[in-house]
mmCIF file of C-alpha atoms in Angstrom:
data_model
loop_
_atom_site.group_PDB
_atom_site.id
_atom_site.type_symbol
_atom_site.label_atom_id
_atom_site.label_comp_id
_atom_site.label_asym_id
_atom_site.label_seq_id
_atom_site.Cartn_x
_atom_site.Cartn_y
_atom_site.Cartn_z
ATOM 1 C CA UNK A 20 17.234 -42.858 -10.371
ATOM 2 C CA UNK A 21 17.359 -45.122 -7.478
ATOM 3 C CA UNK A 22 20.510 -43.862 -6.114
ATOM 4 C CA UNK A 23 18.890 -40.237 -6.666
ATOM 5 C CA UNK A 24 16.012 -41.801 -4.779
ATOM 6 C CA UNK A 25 18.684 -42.646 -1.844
ATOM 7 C CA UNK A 26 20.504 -39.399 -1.942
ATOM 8 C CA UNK A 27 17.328 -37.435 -1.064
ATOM 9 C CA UNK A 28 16.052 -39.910 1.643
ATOM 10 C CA UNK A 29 20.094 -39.536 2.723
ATOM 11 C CA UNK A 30 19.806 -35.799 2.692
ATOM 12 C CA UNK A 31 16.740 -35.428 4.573
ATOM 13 C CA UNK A 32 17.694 -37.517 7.422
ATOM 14 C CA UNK A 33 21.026 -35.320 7.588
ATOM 15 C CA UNK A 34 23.316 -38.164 6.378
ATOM 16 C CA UNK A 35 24.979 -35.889 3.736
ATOM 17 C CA UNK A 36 24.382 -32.285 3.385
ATOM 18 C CA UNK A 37 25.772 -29.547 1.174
ATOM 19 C CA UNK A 38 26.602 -26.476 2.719
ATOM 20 C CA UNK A 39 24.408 -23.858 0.816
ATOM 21 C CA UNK A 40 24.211 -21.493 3.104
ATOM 22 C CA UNK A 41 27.505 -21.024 4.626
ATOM 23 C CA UNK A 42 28.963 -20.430 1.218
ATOM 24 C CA UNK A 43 26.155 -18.008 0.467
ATOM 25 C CA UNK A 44 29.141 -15.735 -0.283
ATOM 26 C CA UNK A 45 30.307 -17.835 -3.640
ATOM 27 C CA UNK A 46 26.074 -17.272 -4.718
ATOM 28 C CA UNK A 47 26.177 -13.708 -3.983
ATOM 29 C CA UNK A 48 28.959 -13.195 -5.685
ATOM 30 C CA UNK A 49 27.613 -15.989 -9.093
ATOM 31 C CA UNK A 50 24.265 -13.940 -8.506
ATOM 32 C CA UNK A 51 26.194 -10.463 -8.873
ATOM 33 C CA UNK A 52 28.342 -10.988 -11.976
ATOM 34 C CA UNK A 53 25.347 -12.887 -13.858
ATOM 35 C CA UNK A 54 23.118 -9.506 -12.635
ATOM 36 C CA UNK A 55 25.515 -7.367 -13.579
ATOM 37 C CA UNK A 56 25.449 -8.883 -16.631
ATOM 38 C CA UNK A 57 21.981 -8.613 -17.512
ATOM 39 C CA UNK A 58 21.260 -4.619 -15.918
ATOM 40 C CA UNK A 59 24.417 -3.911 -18.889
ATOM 41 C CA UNK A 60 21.990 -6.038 -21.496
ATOM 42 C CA UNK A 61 19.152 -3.862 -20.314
ATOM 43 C CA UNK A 62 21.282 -0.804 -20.856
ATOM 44 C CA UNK A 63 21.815 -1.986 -24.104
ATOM 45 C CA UNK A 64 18.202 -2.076 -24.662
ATOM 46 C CA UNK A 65 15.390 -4.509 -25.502
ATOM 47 C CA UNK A 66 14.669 -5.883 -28.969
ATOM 48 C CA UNK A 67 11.312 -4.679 -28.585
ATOM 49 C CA UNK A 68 8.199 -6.512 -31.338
ATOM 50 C CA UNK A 69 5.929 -4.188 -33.609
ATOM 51 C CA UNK A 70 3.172 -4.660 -31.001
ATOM 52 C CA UNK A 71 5.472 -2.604 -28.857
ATOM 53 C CA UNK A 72 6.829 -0.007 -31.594
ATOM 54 C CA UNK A 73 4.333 -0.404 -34.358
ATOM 55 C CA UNK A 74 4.978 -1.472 -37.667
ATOM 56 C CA UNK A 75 2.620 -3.204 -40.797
ATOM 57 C CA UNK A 76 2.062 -7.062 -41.144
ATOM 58 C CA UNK A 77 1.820 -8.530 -44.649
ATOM 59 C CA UNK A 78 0.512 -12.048 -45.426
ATOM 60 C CA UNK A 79 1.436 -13.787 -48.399
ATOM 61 C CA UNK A 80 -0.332 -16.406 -49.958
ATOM 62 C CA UNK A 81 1.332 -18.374 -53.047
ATOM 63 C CA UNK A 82 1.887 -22.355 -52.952
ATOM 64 C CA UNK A 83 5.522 -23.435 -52.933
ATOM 65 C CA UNK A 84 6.564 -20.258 -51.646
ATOM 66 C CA UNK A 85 9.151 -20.587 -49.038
ATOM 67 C CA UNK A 86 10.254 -18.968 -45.470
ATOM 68 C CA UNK A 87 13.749 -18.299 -46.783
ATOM 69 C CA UNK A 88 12.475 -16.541 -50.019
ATOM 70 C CA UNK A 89 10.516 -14.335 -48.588
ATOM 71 C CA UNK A 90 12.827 -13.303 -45.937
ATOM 72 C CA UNK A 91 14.919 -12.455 -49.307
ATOM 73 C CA UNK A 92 12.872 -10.545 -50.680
ATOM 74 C CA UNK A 93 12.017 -8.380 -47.414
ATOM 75 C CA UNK A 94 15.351 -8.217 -46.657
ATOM 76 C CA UNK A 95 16.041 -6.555 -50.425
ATOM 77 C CA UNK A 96 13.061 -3.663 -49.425
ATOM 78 C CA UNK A 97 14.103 -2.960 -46.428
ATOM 79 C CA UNK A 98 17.690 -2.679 -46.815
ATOM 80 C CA UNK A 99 18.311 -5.105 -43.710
ATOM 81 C CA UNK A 100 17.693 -8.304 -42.032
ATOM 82 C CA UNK A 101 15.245 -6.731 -39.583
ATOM 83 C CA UNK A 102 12.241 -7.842 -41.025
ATOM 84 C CA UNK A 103 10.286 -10.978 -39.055
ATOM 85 C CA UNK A 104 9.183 -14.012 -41.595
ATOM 86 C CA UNK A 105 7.379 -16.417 -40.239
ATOM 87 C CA UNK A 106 4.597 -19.491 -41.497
ATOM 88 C CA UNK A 107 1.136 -19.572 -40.505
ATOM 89 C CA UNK A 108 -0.579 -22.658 -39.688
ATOM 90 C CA UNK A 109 -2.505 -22.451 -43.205
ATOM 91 C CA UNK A 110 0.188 -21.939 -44.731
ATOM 92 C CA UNK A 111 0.986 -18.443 -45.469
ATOM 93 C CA UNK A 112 3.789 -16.309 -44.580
ATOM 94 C CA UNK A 113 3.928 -13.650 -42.613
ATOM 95 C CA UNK A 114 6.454 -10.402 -42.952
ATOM 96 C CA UNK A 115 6.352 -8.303 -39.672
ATOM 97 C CA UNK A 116 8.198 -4.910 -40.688
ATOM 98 C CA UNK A 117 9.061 -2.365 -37.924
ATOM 99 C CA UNK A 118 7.632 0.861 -38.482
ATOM 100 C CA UNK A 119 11.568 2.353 -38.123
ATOM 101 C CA UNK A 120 12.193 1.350 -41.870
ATOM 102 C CA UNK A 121 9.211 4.042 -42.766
ATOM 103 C CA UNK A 122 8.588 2.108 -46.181
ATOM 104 C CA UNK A 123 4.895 3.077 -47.363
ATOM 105 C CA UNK A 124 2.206 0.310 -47.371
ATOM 106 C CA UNK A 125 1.910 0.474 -50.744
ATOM 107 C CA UNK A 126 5.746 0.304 -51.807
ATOM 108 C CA UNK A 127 6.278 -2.796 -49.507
ATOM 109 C CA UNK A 128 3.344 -4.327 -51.527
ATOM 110 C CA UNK A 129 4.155 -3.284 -54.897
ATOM 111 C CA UNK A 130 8.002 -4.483 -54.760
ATOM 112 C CA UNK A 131 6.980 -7.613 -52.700
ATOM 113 C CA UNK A 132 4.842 -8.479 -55.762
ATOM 114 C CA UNK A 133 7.017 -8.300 -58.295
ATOM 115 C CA UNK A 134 10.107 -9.891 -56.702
ATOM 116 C CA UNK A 135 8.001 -12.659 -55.507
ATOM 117 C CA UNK A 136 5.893 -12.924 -58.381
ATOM 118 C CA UNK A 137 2.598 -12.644 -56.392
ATOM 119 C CA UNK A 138 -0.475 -10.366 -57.709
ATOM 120 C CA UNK A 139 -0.816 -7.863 -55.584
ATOM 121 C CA UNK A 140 -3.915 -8.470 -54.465
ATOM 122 C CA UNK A 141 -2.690 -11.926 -52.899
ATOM 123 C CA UNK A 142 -0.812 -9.728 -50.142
ATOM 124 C CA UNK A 143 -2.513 -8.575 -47.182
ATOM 125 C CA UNK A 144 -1.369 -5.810 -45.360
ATOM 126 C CA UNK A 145 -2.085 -4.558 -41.723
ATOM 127 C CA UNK A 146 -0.996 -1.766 -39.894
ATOM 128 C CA UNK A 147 -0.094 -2.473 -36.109
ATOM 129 C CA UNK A 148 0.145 0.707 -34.097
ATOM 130 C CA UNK A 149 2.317 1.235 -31.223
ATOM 131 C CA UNK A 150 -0.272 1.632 -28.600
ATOM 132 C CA UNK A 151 -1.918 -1.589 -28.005
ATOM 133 C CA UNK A 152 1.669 -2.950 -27.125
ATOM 134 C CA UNK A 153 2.406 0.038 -24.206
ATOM 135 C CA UNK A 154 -0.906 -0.619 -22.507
ATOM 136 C CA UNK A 155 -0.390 -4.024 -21.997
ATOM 137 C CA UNK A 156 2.924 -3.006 -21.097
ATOM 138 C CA UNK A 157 1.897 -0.708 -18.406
ATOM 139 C CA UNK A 158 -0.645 -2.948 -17.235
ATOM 140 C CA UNK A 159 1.822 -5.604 -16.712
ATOM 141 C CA UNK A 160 3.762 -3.891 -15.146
ATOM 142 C CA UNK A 161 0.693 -2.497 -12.726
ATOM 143 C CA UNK A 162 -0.117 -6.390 -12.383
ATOM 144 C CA UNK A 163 3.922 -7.114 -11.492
ATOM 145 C CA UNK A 164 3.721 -3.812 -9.012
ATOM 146 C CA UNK A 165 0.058 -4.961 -6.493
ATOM 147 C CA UNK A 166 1.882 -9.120 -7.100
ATOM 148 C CA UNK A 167 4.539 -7.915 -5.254
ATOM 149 C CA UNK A 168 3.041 -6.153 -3.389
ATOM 150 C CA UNK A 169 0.673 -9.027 -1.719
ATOM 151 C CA UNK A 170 3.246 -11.133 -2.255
ATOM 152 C CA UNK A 171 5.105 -9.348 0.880
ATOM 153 C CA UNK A 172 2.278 -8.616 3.141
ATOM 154 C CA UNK A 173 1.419 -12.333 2.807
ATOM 155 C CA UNK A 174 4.847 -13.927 3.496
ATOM 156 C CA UNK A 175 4.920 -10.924 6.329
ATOM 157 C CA UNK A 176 1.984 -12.264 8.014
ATOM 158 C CA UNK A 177 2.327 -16.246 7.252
ATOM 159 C CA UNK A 178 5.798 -16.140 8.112
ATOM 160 C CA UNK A 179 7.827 -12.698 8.797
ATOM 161 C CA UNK A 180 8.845 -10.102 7.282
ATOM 162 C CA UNK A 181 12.691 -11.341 6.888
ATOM 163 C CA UNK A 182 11.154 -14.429 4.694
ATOM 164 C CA UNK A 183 9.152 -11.595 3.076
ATOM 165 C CA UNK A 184 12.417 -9.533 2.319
ATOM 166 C CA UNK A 185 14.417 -12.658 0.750
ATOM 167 C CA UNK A 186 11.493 -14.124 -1.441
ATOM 168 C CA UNK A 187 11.441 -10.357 -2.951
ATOM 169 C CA UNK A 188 14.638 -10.329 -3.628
ATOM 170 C CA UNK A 189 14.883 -13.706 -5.277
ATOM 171 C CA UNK A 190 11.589 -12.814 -7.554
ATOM 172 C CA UNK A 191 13.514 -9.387 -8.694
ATOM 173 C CA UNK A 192 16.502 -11.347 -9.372
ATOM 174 C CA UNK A 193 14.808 -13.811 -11.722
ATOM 175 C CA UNK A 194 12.937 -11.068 -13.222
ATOM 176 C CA UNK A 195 16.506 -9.164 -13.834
ATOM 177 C CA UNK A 196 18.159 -12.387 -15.296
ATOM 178 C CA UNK A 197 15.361 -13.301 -17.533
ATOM 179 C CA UNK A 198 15.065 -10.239 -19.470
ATOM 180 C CA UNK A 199 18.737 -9.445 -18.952
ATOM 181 C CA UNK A 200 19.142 -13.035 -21.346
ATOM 182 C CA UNK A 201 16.503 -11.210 -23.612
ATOM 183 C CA UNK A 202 18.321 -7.937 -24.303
ATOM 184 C CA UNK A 203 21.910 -9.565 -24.310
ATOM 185 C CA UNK A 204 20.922 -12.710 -26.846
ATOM 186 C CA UNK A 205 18.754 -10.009 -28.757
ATOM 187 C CA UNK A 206 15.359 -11.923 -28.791
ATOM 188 C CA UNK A 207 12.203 -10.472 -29.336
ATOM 189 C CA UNK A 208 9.695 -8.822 -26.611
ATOM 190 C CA UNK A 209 6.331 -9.747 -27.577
ATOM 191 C CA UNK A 210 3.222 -9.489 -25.657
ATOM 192 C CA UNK A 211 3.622 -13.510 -25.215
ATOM 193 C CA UNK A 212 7.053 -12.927 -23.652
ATOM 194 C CA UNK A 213 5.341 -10.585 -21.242
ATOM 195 C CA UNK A 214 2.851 -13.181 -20.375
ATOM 196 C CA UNK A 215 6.412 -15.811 -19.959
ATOM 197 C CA UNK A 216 7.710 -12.990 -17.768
ATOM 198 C CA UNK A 217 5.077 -13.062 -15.427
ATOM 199 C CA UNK A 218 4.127 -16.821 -15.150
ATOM 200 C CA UNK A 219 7.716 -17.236 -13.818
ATOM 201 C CA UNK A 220 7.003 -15.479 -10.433
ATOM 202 C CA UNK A 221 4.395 -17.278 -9.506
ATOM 203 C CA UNK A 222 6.625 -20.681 -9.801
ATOM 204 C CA UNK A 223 9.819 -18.814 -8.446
ATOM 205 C CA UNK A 224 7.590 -17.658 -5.128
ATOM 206 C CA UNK A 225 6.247 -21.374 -5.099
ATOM 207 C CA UNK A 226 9.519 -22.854 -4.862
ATOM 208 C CA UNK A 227 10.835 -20.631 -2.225
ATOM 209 C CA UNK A 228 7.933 -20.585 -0.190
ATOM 210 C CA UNK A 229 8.290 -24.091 0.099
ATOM 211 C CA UNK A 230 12.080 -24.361 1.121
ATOM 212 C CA UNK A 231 10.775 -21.432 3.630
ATOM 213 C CA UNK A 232 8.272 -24.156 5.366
ATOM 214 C CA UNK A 233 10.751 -26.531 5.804
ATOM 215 C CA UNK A 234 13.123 -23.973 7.423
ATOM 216 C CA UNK A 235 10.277 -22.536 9.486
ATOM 217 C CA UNK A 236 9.842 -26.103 10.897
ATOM 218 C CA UNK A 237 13.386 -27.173 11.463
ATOM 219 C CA UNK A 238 13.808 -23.568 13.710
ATOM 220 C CA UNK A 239 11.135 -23.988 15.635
ATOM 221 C CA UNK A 240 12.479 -23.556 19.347
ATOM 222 C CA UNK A 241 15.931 -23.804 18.184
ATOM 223 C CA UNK A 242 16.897 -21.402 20.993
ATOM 224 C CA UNK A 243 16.079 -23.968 24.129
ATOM 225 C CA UNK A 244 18.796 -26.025 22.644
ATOM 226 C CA UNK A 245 22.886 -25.409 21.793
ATOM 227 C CA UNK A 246 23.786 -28.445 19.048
ATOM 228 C CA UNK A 247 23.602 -26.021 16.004
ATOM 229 C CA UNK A 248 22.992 -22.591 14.551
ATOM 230 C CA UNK A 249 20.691 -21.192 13.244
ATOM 231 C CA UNK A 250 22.024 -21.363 9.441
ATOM 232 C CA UNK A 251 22.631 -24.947 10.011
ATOM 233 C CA UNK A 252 19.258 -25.482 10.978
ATOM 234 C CA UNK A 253 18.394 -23.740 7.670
ATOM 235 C CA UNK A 254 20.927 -25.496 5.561
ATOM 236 C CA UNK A 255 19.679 -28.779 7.263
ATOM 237 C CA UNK A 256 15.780 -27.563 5.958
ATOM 238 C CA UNK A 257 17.481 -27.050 2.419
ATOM 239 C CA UNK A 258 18.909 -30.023 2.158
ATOM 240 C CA UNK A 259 15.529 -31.799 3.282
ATOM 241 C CA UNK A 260 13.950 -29.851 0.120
ATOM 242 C CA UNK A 261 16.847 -30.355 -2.470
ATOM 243 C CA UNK A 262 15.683 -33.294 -4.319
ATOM 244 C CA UNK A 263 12.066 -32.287 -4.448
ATOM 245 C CA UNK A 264 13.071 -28.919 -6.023
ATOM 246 C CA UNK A 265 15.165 -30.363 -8.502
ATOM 247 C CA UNK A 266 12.588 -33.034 -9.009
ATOM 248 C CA UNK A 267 9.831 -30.221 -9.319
ATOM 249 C CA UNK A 268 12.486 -27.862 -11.291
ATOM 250 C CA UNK A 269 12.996 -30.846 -14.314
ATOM 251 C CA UNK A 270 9.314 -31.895 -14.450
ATOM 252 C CA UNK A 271 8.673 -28.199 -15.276
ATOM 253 C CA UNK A 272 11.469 -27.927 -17.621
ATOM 254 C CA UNK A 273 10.237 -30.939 -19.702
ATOM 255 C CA UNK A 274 7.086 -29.674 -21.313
ATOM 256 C CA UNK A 275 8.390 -25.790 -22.000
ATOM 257 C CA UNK A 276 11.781 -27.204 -23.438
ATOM 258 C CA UNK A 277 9.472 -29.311 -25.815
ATOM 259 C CA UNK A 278 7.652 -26.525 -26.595
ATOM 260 C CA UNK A 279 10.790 -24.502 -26.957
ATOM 261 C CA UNK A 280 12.924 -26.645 -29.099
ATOM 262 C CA UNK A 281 10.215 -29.106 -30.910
ATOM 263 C CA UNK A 282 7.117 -26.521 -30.611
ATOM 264 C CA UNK A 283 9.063 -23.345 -31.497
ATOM 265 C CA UNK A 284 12.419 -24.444 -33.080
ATOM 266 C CA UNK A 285 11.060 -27.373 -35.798
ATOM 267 C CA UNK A 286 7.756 -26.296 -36.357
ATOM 268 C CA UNK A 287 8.051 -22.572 -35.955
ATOM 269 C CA UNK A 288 5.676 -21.652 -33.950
ATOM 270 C CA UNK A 289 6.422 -18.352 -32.973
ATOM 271 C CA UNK A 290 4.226 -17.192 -30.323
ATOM 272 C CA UNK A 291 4.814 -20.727 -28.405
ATOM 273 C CA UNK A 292 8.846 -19.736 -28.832
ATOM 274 C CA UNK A 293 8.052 -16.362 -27.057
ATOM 275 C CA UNK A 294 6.704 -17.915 -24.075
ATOM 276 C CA UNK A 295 8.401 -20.948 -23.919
ATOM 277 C CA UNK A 296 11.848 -19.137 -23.766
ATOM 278 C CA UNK A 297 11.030 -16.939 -21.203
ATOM 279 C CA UNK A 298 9.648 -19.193 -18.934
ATOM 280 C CA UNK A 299 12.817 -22.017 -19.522
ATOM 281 C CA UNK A 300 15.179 -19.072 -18.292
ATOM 282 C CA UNK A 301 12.877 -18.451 -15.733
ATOM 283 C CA UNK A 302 12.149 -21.729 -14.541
ATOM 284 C CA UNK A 303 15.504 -22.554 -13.876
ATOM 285 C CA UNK A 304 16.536 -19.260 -12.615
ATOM 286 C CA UNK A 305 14.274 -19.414 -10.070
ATOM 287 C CA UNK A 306 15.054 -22.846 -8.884
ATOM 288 C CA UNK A 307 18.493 -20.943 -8.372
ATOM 289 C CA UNK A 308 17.408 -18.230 -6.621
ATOM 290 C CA UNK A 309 15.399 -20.644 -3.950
ATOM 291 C CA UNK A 310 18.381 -22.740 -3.051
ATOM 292 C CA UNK A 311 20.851 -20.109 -3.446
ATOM 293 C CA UNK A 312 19.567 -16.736 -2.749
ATOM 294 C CA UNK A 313 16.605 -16.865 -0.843
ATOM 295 C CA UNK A 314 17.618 -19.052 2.001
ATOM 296 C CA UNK A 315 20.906 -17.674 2.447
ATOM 297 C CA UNK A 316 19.631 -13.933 2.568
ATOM 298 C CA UNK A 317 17.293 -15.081 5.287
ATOM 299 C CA UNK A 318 19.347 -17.107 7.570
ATOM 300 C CA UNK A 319 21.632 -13.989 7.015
ATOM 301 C CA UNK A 320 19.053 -11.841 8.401
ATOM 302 C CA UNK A 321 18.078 -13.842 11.270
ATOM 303 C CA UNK A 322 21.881 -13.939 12.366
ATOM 304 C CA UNK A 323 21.512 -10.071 13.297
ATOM 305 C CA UNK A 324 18.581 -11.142 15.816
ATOM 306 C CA UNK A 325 20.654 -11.171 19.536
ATOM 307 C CA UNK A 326 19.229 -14.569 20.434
ATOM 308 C CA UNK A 327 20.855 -15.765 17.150
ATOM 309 C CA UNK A 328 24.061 -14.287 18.082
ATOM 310 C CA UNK A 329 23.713 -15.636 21.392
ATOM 311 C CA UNK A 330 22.649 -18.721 20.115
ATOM 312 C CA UNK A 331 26.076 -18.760 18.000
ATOM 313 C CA UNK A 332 28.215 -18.373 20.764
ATOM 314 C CA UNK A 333 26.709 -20.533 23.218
ATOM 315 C CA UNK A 334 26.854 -23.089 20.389
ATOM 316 C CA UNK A 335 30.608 -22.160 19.352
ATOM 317 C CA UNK A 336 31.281 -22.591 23.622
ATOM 318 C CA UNK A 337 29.965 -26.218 23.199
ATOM 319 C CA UNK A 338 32.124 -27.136 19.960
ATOM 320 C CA UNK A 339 35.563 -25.353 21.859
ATOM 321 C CA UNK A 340 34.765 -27.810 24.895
ATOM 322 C CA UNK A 341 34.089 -30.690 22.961
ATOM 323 C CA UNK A 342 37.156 -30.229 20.793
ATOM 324 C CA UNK A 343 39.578 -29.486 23.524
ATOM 325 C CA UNK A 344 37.907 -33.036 25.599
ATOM 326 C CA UNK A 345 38.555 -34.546 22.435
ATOM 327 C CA UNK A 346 41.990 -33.383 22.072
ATOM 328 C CA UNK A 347 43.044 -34.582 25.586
ATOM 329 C CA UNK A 348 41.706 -37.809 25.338
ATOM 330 C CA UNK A 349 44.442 -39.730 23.256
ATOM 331 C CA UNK A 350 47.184 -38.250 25.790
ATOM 332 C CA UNK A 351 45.430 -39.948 28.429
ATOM 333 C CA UNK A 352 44.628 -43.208 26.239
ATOM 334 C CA UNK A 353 48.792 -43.017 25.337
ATOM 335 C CA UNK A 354 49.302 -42.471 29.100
ATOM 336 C CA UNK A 355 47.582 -45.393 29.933
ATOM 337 C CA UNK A 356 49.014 -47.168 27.520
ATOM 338 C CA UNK A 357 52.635 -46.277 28.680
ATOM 339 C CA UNK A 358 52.890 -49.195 31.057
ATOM 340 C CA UNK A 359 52.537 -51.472 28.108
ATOM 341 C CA UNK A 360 56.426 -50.533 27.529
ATOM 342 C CA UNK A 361 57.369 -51.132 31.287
ATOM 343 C CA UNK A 362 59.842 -54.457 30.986
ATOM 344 C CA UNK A 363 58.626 -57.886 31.592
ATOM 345 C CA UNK A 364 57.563 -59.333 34.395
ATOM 346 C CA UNK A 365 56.714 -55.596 35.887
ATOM 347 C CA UNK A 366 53.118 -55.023 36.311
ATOM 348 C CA UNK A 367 52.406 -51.201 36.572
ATOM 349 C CA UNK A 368 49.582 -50.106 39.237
ATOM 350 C CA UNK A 369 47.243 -48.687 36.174
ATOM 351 C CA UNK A 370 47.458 -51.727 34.488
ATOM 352 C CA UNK A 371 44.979 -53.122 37.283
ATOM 353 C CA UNK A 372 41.136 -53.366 36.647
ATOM 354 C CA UNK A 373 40.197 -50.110 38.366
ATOM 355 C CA UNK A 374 37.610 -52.215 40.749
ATOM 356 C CA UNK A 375 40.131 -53.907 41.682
ATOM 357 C CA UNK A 376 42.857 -50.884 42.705
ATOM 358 C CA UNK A 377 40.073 -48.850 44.173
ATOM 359 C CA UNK A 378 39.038 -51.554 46.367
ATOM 360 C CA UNK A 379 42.029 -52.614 47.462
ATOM 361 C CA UNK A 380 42.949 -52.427 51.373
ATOM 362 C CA UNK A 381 39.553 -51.546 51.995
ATOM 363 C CA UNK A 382 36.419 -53.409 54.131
ATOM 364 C CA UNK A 383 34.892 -55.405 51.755
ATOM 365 C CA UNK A 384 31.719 -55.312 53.746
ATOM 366 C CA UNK A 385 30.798 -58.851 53.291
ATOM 367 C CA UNK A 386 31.445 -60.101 56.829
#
């Protein structure tokens, strides 16, 4: 950790840097394929949960009855593995049945309790309609819409609109990759993945916002001078951030992947598995998106100003005259060397101490 430690203070004092931005071309193009990706995933469609389609919930109570058994016996009524079987907290299990297998209440029940050998009256049943789950959809969705919305007039006015422009298009990538991972890997939408879904913007925007301060700093009157551009003054900013996002990035990762894997995976907690997954795709998506998206699309956009381009060339000017003064120097150091080859006992007139052959044959002026 210490040599982390010493590769962040290195970065921020500009001792080592990774280029970021001027191979924002090899993001664009990781960014693109893994988009692509998910908008075919969507296209596919999402596996969406009864609160979203409707369907009936049945609780089972018997001691000793297991997860896998009942998923058995569901799976024998409904004539495929569609059914979700989870265990409650006191101990029950739950069968969530989509309302696409059309099986009557009162079937489900009756062939549940025999195959399980449960009295009927032991099974609770509750129909879920498909409403509830499409208005909290839409007003998600309202809620994503007037975030975004805000979310640009405020980066407009705190920092410009080109900042404005790149965070959006880093928070709609995240957004497309997360549920893009959802549809492709087949898990299920649940009103606790649209809660994950959201939660994620508001640390994606964070992180960028922050890389965004740092750049906003290192430009500041960066056209009074000719040493750099302005994408290496943003790369430099980026660098200067790097370990604190990554820092920030694992620190958030730690509690959801222990809610994901020891929360969700060993005890089965299903609702902490809907969030939790969302927001570990999200989390580190968006830590992508900051260093690799966000910051390159704006130092892209600033390029097009005409002090930037002007900038650029007075800056490539600089680099052409120090490379060609650097180029003729060793011919002169190998011309001044060249008397070292004269023959001995010869004593070229370069080989003298320049004070010396300047001042000789004139007036000393010490008289």
């Amino acid at each position: 950790m210490s040599r982390f430690g010493n590769l962040g203070h290195r970065l921020y004092q500009g001792e080592v840097s990774f280029d970021f931005v001027g191979r924002r071309k090899l993001w664009y193009s990781i960014s693109g394929a893994i988009v692509l990706l998910a908008a075919i995933g969507l296209a596919m469609g999402l596996h969406l949960g009864i609160e979203f389609k409707g369907g009936s919930v049945y609780t089972v109570t018997k001691p000793g009855l297991t997860v896998s058994q009942a998923q058995d016996s569901a799976n024998k009524i409904t004539h495929d593995s569609t059914a979700l079987v989870q265990k409650t907290d006191k101990g029950a299990i739950k069968i969530q049945v989509s309302s696409e297998d059309k099986i009557p209440a009162s079937t489900f029940i009756q062939e549940l309790s025999t195959d399980l050998k449960v009295p009927a009256n032991q099974i609770n049943a509750q129909v879920v309609g498909p409403s509830w789950g499409h208005e909290i959809s839409q007003k998600a969705l309202l809620g994503l819409v007037i975030f975004m919305v805000l979310v640009t007039v405020y980066l407009a006015i705190a920092f410009e609109w080109r900042m404005a422009v790149a965070a959006l298009v880093a928070l709609i990538h995240d957004l497309l990759i997360t549920i893009g991972v959802y549809a492709l890997v087949g898990f299920e939408v649940t009103p606790g993945t649209v809660i994950g879904f959201l939660t994620i913007l508001g640390y994606s925007l964070y992180d960028t916002v922050v890389v965004f301060d740092t750049v906003k700093e290192n430009t500041r009157g960066i056209t009074k001078q000719n040493k750099r551009t302005y994408s290496e003054a943003a790369n430099a900013g980026l660098n200067q951030t790097l370990v604190r996002s990554i820092n920030t990035t694992v620190v958030a990762l730690l509690p959801v992947a222990a809610l994901l894997f020891i929360g969700g995976g060993l005890l089965g907690a299903g609702t902490l598995n809907d969030i939790s997954l969302a927001l570990f795709i999200g989390l580190t998506a968006g830590a992508y998106s900051s260093i690799c998206v966000a910051t390159p699309l704006f130092a892209q956009l600033k390029e097009q100003q005409p002090e930037m381009k002007a900038l650029a060339k007075r800056v490539a000017q600089r680099r052409a005259a120090e490379a060609k003064a650097a180029a003729e120097a060793p011919q002169d150091a190998e011309a001044d060397g060249g008397d070292d080859d004269l023959p001995a006992g010869m004593v070229g007139q370069r080989n003298q101490p320049v004070s010396r052959s300047r001042s000789k044959g004139r007036p000393s002026g010490k008289h």
